[in-house]
XYZ file of C-alpha atoms in Angstrom:
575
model
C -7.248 202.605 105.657
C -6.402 198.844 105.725
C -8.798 196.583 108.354
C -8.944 193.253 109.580
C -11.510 191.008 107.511
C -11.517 188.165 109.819
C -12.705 188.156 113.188
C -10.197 186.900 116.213
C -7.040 186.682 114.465
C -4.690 184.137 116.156
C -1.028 184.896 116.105
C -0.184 181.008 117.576
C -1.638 180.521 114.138
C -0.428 182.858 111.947
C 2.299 185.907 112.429
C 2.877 187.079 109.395
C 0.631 188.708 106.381
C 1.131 190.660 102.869
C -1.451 192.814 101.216
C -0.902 194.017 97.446
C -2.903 197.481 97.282
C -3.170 199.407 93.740
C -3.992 202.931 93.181
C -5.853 203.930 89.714
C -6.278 207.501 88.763
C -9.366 208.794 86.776
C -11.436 207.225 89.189
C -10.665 203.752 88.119
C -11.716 204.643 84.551
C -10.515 202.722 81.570
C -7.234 204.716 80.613
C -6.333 205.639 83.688
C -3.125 205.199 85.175
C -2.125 202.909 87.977
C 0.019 201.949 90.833
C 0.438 198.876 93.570
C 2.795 198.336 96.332
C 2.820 195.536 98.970
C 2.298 195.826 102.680
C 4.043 193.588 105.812
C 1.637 192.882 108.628
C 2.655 191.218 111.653
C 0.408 190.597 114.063
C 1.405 191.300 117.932
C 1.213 188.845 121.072
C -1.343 189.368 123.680
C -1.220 187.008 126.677
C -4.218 185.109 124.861
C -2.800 181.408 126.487
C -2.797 179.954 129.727
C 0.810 177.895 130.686
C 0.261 174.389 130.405
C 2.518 171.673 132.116
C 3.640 168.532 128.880
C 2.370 165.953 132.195
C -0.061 165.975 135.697
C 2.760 163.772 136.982
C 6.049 163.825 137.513
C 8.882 161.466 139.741
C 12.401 162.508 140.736
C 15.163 160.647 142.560
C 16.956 162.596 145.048
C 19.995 161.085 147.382
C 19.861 161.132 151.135
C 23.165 162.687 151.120
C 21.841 165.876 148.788
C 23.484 169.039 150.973
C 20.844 171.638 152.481
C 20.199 174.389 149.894
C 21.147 172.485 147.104
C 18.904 172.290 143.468
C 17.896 168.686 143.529
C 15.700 169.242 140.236
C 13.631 171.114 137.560
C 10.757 171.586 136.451
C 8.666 173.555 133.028
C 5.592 174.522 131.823
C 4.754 175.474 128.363
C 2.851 178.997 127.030
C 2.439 179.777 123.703
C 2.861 183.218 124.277
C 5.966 185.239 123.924
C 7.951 188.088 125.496
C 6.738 189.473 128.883
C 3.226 187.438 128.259
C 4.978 183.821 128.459
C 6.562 184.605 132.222
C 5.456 183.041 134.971
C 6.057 181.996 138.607
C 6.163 178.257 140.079
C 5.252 177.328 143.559
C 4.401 173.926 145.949
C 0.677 174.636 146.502
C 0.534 171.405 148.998
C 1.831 167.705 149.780
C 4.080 166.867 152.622
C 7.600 167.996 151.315
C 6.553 172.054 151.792
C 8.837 172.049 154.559
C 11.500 170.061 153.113
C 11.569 171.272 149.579
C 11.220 175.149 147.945
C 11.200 176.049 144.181
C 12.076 179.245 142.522
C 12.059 180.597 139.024
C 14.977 180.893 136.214
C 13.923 184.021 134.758
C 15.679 183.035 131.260
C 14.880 179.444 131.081
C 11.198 180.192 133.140
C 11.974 176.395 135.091
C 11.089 176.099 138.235
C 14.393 175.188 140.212
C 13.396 172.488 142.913
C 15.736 172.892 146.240
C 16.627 170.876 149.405
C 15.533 173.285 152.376
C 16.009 170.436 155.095
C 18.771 167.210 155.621
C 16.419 163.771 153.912
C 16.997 160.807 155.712
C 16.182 157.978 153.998
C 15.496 155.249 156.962
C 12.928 158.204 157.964
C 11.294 159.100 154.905
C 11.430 157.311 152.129
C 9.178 159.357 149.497
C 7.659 162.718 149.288
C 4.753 164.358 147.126
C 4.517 168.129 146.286
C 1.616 170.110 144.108
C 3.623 172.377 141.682
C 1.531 175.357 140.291
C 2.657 177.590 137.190
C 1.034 181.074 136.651
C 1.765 183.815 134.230
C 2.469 186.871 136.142
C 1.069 189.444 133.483
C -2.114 189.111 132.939
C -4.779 191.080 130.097
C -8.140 191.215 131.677
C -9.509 191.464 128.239
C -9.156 188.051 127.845
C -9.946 186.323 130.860
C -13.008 184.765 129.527
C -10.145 182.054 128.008
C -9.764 180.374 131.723
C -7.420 180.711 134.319
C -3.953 181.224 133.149
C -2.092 178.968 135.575
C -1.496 175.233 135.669
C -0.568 172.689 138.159
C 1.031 169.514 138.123
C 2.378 166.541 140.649
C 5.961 165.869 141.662
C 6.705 162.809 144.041
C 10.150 163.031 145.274
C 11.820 159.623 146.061
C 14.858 159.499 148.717
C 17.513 157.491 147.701
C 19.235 155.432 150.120
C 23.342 156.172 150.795
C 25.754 155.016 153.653
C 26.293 157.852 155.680
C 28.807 158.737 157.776
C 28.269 158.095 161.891
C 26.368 161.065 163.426
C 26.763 162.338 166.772
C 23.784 163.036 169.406
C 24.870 166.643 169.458
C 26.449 169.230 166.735
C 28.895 169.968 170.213
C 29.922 169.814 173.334
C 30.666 171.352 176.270
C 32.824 169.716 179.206
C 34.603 170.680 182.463
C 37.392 169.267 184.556
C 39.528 170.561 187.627
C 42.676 171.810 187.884
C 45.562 169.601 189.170
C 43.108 166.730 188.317
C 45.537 163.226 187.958
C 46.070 162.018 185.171
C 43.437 159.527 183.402
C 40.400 161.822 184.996
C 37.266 161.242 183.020
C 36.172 164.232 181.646
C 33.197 163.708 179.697
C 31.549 161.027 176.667
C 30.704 161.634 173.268
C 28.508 159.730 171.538
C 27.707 158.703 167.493
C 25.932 156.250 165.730
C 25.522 155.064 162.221
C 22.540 156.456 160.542
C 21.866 153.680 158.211
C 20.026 150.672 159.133
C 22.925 148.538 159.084
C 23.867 149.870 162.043
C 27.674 150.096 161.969
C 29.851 150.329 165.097
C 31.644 153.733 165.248
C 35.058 154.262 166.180
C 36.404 157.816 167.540
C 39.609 159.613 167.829
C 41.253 163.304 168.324
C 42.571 165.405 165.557
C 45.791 166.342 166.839
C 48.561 168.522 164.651
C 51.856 167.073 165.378
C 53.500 170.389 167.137
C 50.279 170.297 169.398
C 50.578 169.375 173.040
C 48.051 166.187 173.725
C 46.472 166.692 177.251
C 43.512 164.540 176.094
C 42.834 160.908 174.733
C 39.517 159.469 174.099
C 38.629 155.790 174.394
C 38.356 154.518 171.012
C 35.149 152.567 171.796
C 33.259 154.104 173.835
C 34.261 157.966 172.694
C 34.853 158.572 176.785
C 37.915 161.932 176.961
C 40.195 161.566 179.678
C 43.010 163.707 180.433
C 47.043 163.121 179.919
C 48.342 165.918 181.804
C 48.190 168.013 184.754
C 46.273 171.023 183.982
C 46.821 174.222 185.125
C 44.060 176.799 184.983
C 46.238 179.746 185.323
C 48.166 178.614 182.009
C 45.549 177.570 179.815
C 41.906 178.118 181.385
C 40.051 176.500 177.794
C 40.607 173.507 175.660
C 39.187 173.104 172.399
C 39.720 169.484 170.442
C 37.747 167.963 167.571
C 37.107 164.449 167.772
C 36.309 162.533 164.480
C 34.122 159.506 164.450
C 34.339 156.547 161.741
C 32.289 153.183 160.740
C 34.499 150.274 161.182
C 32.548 148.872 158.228
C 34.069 151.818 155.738
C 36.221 153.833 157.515
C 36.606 156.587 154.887
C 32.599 157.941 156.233
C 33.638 160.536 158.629
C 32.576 163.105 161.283
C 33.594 165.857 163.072
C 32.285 167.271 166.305
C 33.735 169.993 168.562
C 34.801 169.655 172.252
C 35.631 172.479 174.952
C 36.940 171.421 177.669
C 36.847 174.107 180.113
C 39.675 174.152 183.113
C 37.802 174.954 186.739
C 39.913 176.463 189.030
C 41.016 175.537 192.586
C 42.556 177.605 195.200
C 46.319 176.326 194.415
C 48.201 180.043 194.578
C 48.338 182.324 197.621
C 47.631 185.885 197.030
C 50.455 188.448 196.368
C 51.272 192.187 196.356
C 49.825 193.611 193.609
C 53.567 195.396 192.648
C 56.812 196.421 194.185
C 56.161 199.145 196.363
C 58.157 202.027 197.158
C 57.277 203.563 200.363
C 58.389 206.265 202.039
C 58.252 208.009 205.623
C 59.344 211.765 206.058
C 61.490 212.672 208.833
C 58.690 214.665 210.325
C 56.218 211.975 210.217
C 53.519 212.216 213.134
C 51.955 208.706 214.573
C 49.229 207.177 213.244
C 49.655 209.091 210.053
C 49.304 206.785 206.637
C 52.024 206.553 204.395
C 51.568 204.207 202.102
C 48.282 201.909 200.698
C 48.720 198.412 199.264
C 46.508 195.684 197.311
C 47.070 192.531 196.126
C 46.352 190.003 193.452
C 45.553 186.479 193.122
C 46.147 184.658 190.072
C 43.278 182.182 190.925
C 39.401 182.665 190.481
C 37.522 185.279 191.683
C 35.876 182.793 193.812
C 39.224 181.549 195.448
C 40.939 185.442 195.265
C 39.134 188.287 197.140
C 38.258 189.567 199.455
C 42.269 189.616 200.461
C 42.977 190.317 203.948
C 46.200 192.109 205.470
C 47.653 191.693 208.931
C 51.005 191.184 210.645
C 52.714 187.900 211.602
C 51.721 187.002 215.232
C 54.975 185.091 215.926
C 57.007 188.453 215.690
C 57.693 191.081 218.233
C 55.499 194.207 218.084
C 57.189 196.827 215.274
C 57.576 199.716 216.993
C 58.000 201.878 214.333
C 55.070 200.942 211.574
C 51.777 199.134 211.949
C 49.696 197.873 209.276
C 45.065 198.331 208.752
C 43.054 195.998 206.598
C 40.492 198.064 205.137
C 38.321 195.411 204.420
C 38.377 196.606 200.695
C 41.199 194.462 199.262
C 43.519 197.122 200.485
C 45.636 197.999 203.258
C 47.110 201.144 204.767
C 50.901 201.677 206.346
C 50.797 203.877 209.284
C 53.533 205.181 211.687
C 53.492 204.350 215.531
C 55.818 207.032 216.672
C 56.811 210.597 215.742
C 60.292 211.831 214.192
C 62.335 209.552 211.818
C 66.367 210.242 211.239
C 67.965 209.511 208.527
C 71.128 209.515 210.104
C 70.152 207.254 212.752
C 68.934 204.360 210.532
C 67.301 205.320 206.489
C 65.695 202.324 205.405
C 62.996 200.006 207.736
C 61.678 196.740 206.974
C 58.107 195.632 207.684
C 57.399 191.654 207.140
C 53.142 191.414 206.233
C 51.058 188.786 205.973
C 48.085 188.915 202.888
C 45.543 185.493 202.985
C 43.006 185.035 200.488
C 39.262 183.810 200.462
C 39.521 180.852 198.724
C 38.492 177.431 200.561
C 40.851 176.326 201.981
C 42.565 179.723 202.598
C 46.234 180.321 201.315
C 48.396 183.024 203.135
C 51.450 184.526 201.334
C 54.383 186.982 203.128
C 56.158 189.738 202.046
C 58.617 192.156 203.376
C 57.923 196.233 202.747
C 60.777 198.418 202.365
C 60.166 201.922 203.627
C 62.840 204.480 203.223
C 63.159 207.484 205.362
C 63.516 211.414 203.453
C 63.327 214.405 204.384
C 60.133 216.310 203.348
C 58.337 219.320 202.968
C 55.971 220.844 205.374
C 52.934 219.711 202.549
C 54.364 216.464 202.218
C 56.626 216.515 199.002
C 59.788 214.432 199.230
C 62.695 216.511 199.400
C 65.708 214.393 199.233
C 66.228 210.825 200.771
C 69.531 209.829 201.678
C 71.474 209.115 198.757
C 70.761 212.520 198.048
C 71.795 213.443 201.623
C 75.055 212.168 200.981
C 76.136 213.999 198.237
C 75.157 217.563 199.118
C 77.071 216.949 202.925
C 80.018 216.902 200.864
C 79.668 219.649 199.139
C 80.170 218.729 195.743
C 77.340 217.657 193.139
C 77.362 214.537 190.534
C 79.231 216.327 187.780
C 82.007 217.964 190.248
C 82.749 214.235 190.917
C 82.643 212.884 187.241
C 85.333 215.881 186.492
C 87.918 215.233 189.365
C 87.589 211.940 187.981
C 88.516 212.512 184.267
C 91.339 214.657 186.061
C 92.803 211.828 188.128
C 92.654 209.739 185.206
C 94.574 212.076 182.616
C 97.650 212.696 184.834
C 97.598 208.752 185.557
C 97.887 208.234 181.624
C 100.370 211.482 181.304
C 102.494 209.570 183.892
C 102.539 205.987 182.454
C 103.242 207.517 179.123
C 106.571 209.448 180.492
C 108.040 206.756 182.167
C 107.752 204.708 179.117
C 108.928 207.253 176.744
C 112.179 207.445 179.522
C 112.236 203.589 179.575
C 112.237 203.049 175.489
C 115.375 205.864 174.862
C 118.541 204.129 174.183
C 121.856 205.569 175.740
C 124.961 205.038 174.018
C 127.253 202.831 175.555
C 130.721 204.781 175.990
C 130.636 207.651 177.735
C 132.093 210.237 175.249
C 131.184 213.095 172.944
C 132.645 211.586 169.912
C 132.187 208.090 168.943
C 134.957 206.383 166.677
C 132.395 204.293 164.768
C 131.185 208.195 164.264
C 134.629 209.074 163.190
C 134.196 207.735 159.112
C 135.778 209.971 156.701
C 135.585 209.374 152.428
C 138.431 210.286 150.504
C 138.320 210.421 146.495
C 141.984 209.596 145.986
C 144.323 206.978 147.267
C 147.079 207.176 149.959
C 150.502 207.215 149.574
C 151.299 204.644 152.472
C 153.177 205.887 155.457
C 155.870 207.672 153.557
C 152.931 210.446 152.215
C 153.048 212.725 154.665
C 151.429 215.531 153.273
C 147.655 214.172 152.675
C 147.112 214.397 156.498
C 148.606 216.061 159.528
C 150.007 212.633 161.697
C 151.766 215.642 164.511
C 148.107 214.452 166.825
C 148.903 210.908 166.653
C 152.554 211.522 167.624
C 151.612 213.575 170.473
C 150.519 210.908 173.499
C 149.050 214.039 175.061
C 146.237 214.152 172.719
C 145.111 210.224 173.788
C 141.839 210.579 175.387
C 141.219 209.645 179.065
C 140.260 206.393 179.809
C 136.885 205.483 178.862
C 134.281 203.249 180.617
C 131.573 201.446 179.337
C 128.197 202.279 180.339
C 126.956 198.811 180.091
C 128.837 197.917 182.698
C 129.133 199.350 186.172
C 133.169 198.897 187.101
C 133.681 197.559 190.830
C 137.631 199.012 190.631
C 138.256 201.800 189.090
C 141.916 202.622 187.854
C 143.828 205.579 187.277
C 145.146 206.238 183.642
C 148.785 206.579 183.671
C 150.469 209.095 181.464
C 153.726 209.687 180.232
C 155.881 211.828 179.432
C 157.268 213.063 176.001
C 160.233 211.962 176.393
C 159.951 208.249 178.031
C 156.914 207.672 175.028
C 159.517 208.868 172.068
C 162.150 206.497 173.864
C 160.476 203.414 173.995
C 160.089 200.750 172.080
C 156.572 200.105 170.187
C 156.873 196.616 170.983
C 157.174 197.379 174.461
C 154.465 199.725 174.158
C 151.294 197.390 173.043
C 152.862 194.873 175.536
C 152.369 197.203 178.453
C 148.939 198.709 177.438
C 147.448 194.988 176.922
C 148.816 194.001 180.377
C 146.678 196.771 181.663
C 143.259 195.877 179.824
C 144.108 192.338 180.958
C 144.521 193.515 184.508
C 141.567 196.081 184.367
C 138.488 194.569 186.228
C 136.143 196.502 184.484
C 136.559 195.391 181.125
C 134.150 192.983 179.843
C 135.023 189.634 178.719
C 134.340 190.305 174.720
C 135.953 192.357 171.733
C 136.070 196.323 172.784
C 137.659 199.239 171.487
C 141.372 200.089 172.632
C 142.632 203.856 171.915
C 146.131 203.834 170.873
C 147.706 207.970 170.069
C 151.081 206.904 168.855
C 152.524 205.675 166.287
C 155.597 203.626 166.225
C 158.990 204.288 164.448
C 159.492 203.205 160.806
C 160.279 199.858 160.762
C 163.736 198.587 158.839
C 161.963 196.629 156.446
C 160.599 199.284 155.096
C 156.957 199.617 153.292
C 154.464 196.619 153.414
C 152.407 198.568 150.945
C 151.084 196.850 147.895
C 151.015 200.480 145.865
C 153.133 200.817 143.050
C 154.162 196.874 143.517
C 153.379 197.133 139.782
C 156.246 199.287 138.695
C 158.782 198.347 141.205
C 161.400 195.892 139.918
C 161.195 192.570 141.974
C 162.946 189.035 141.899
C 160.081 187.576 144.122
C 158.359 184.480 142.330
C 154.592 184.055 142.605
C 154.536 180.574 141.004
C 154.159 179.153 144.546
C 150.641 181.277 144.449
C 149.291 177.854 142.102
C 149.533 175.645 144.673
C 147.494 177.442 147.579
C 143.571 175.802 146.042
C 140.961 177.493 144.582
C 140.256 180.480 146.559
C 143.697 181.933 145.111
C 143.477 180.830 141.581
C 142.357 184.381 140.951
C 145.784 186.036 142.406
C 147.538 183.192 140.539
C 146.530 184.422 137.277
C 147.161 188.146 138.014
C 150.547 188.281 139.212
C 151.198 185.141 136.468
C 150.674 188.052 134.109
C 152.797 190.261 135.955
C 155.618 187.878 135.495
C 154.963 187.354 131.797
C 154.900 191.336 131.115
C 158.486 191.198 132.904
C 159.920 188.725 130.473
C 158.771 190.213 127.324
């Protein structure tokens, strides 16, 4: 068992201890045995010591300008103890910055944090002095005999003095104005002054963006807002602007205040129906029943809109069909004066109104009610009106109309697309089943001239019977139309050829129906063989000839080429 053997052991003084203890056998008899070993004692901390501030007094400089809620300064006490025995709590026991000033505790550092509960103002106040206590907040009974564990010290605060910016008489304010006031109306003053004891002048101006519409100004000097513009309560009812003041003296010191304007209203818009109404009267209609109810609006004040009242114009003749009541409740009931309505006879009535507000002066508005006449039900329900009316008279609905429609319209198109298909198909111009420009036949081998007679049958083209008719263009529409003369056999084998083409072109010159340009003549005969015999250029090759074609040199260029071939020709005669 190891006890202390000093009496109030102080662990400020000393933490630490080491005891050597030996153990003999043989009761500590010489020749015994022994053993030692060393033991670590540390003492513990009990809350033994009061905290102690280093000094009773302290200063501290704090600027005018500090912000509210701000830490302005610190504060510490000393206490010896450690751990949970060494915390403590600060507080301002008395002087006159209670109200301005509060302190609170850094749990890890145990300072007392000194902050700004209130704005300083330095041409107010220059100096203030506050009692700072420090107490341990565990405390051991045991040893309370030692004193009272808490300390206190004194803090005198000095305010610094800083140029402030101007400040206004109020944090903001409120202002009112008219409608369709003119322009340059006063609307209200601000006022700010410079804080310091120099006493500044203060210049003010509106914060404006640049997309913003300026209805205000303010007077540099005196801070007095007029307006720039017309206002219109029903557009814009509220205004709100910031004005900024400034020293002239250092105009970087600024301040803000905010301005609503707000927009009174005047009675400048007459009252209106409320919507567009459609009203309608049954055919069966008794008089003095109600048919319709109506209200209006205002888009002024309450104070220059209801109560609305409802009556007809006095300058026009008595309706005998419709009358109108004000029911002194903002509304107004339509009610018939006579029995029995026709649609046939007239479907749609017009009643003019008159609606005038309660504003001061009073503004009166007109409208014109449309009231359209349908047949009903015996409960009321609108059975058809006349547009309606119209259709079923006839017999046929909305869709029968839409499909005779679409029907119309195709055999219109089916039309228009015949005639043009007839207008864009192209007739041949010569009235004939066969067309010689038809009439093209491709042979593999050559002709033997007129002499061959056996390549093709020539009996049709010596028959003038075989010659078709007379042909007529159908380009042309012939005034005179001749007869085609024929002849016979006999007179055709007689004549001459010559004669012949002479007497068919004196009858295409003499025919009025030929055109003036190139056509096609049809000639079935062929003439006798001429005495000169063949013109033919086949076998010119083989056939002995004195002709010369020297001559062929002196034609140019374009017969160079037959020069040289029947030059040739004339040499392979010599050799």
């Amino acid at each position: 068992v190891i006890r202390t053997a000093l009496h109030n052991m102080d662990r400020e003084a000393r933490e630490h201890y080491s005891v050597v203890i030996q153990a003999k056998d043989m009761a500590g008899q010489v020749g015994g045995l022994s053993g030692s070993t060393t033991v670590n004692i540390t003492l513990t901390d009990v809350n033994d010591n009061p905290p102690r501030f280093p000094q009773k007094h302290y200063q501290l400089y704090v600027p005018e300008s500090a912000q509210v809620g701000s830490a302005v300064g610190k504060i510490k006490a000393n206490d010896a103890d450690t751990g949970s025995n060494a915390d403590m709590t600060y507080s301002i026991i008395n002087g006159d910055g209670m109200g301005v000033f509060s302190i609170s505790t850094d749990k890890e550092t145990r300072e007392g944090i000194l902050s700004l509960k209130k704005p300083l103002n330095y041409e107010k106040k220059k100096s203030y002095t506050l009692n700072i206590e420090g107490a341990n907040t565990h405390l051991d009974f045991r040893f309370s005999h030692l004193g009272p564990f808490k300390d206190a010290t004194m803090l005198k605060i000095i305010v610094g003095d800083v140029d402030e910016p101007p400040l206004f008489s109020m944090p903001s304010y409120i202002m009112e104005v008219y409608e369709n006031a003119k322009i340059g109306t006063v609307v209200g003053t601000v006022l700010a002054q410079d804080p310091d004891s120099a006493n500044s002048l203060v210049r003010y101006f509106i914060n404006y963006n640049a997309e913003d519409d300026r209805f205000f100004n303010i007077d540099a000097n005196t801070g007095t807002i007029k307006t720039t513009k017309v206002l219109d309560r029903e557009e814009t009812p509220w205004y709100n602007i910031t004005v900024t003041a400034s020293e002239n003296d250092n105009p970087d010191l600024l301040s803000h205040v905010t301005v609503g304007i707000r927009v009174l209203d005047v009675n400048d818009n007459p009252p209106e129906l409320a919507r567009e109404y459609d009203i309608v009267v049954c055919e069966n209609s008794k008089p003095g029943q109600v048919i319709h109810t109506i209200s209006a609006t205002d888009k002024d004040d309450f104070a220059n809109g209801p109560r609305f009242h409802f009556f007809l114009d006095e300058h026009l003749p008595v309706n005998p069909n419709f009358t109108l009541k004000d029911n002194e409740d903002n509304t107004a009931s339509i009610l018939t004066r006579r029995r029995r309505f026709s649609r046939t006879v007239q479907d749609v009535y017009y009643l003019p109104i008159m609606i005038s507000d309660g504003g001061i002066p009073s503004l009166s508005s007109s409208s014109t009610l449309t009231i359209r006449v349908c047949a009903c039900e015996r409960d009321g329900r609108v059975r058809t009106c006349h547009a309606e009316a119209f259709l079923s008279s006839a017999g046929l609905s909305t869709g029968a109309l839409i499909a005779i429609l679409l029907c119309v319209l195709i055999l219109l198109a089916i039309v228009v697309l015949f005639i043009t298909l007839r207008r864009s198909k192209k007739e041949p111009l010569i009235i004939s089943e066969e067309d010689v420009r038809e009439n093209v036949v491709t042979y593999d081998d050559e002709g033997g001239g007129e002499e061959d007679t056996e390549a093709f049958d020539i009996t049709a083209l010596r028959n003038p019977s075989a010659a078709e008719e007379l042909k007529y263009r159908r380009d042309i529409r012939p005034e005179v139309k001749l007869t085609p003369r024929h002849q016979t056999l006999s007179t055709l084998e007689s004549i001459d050829v010559q004669e012949f083409i002479k007497q068919r072109l004196a009858e295409a010159d003499l025919d009025p129906s030929v055109p003036p340009y190139d056509s096609l003549q049809t000639y079935a005969y062929e003439g006798q063989r001429s005495e000169a015999g063949s013109i033919s250029s086949l076998d010119s090759a083989t056939t002995q000839s004195d002709q010369d074609y020297h001559y062929l040199g002196d034609w140019g260029p374009e017969f160079k080429k037959l020069a040289e071939l029947y030059g040739e020709i004339e040499s392979e005669r010599t050799t």
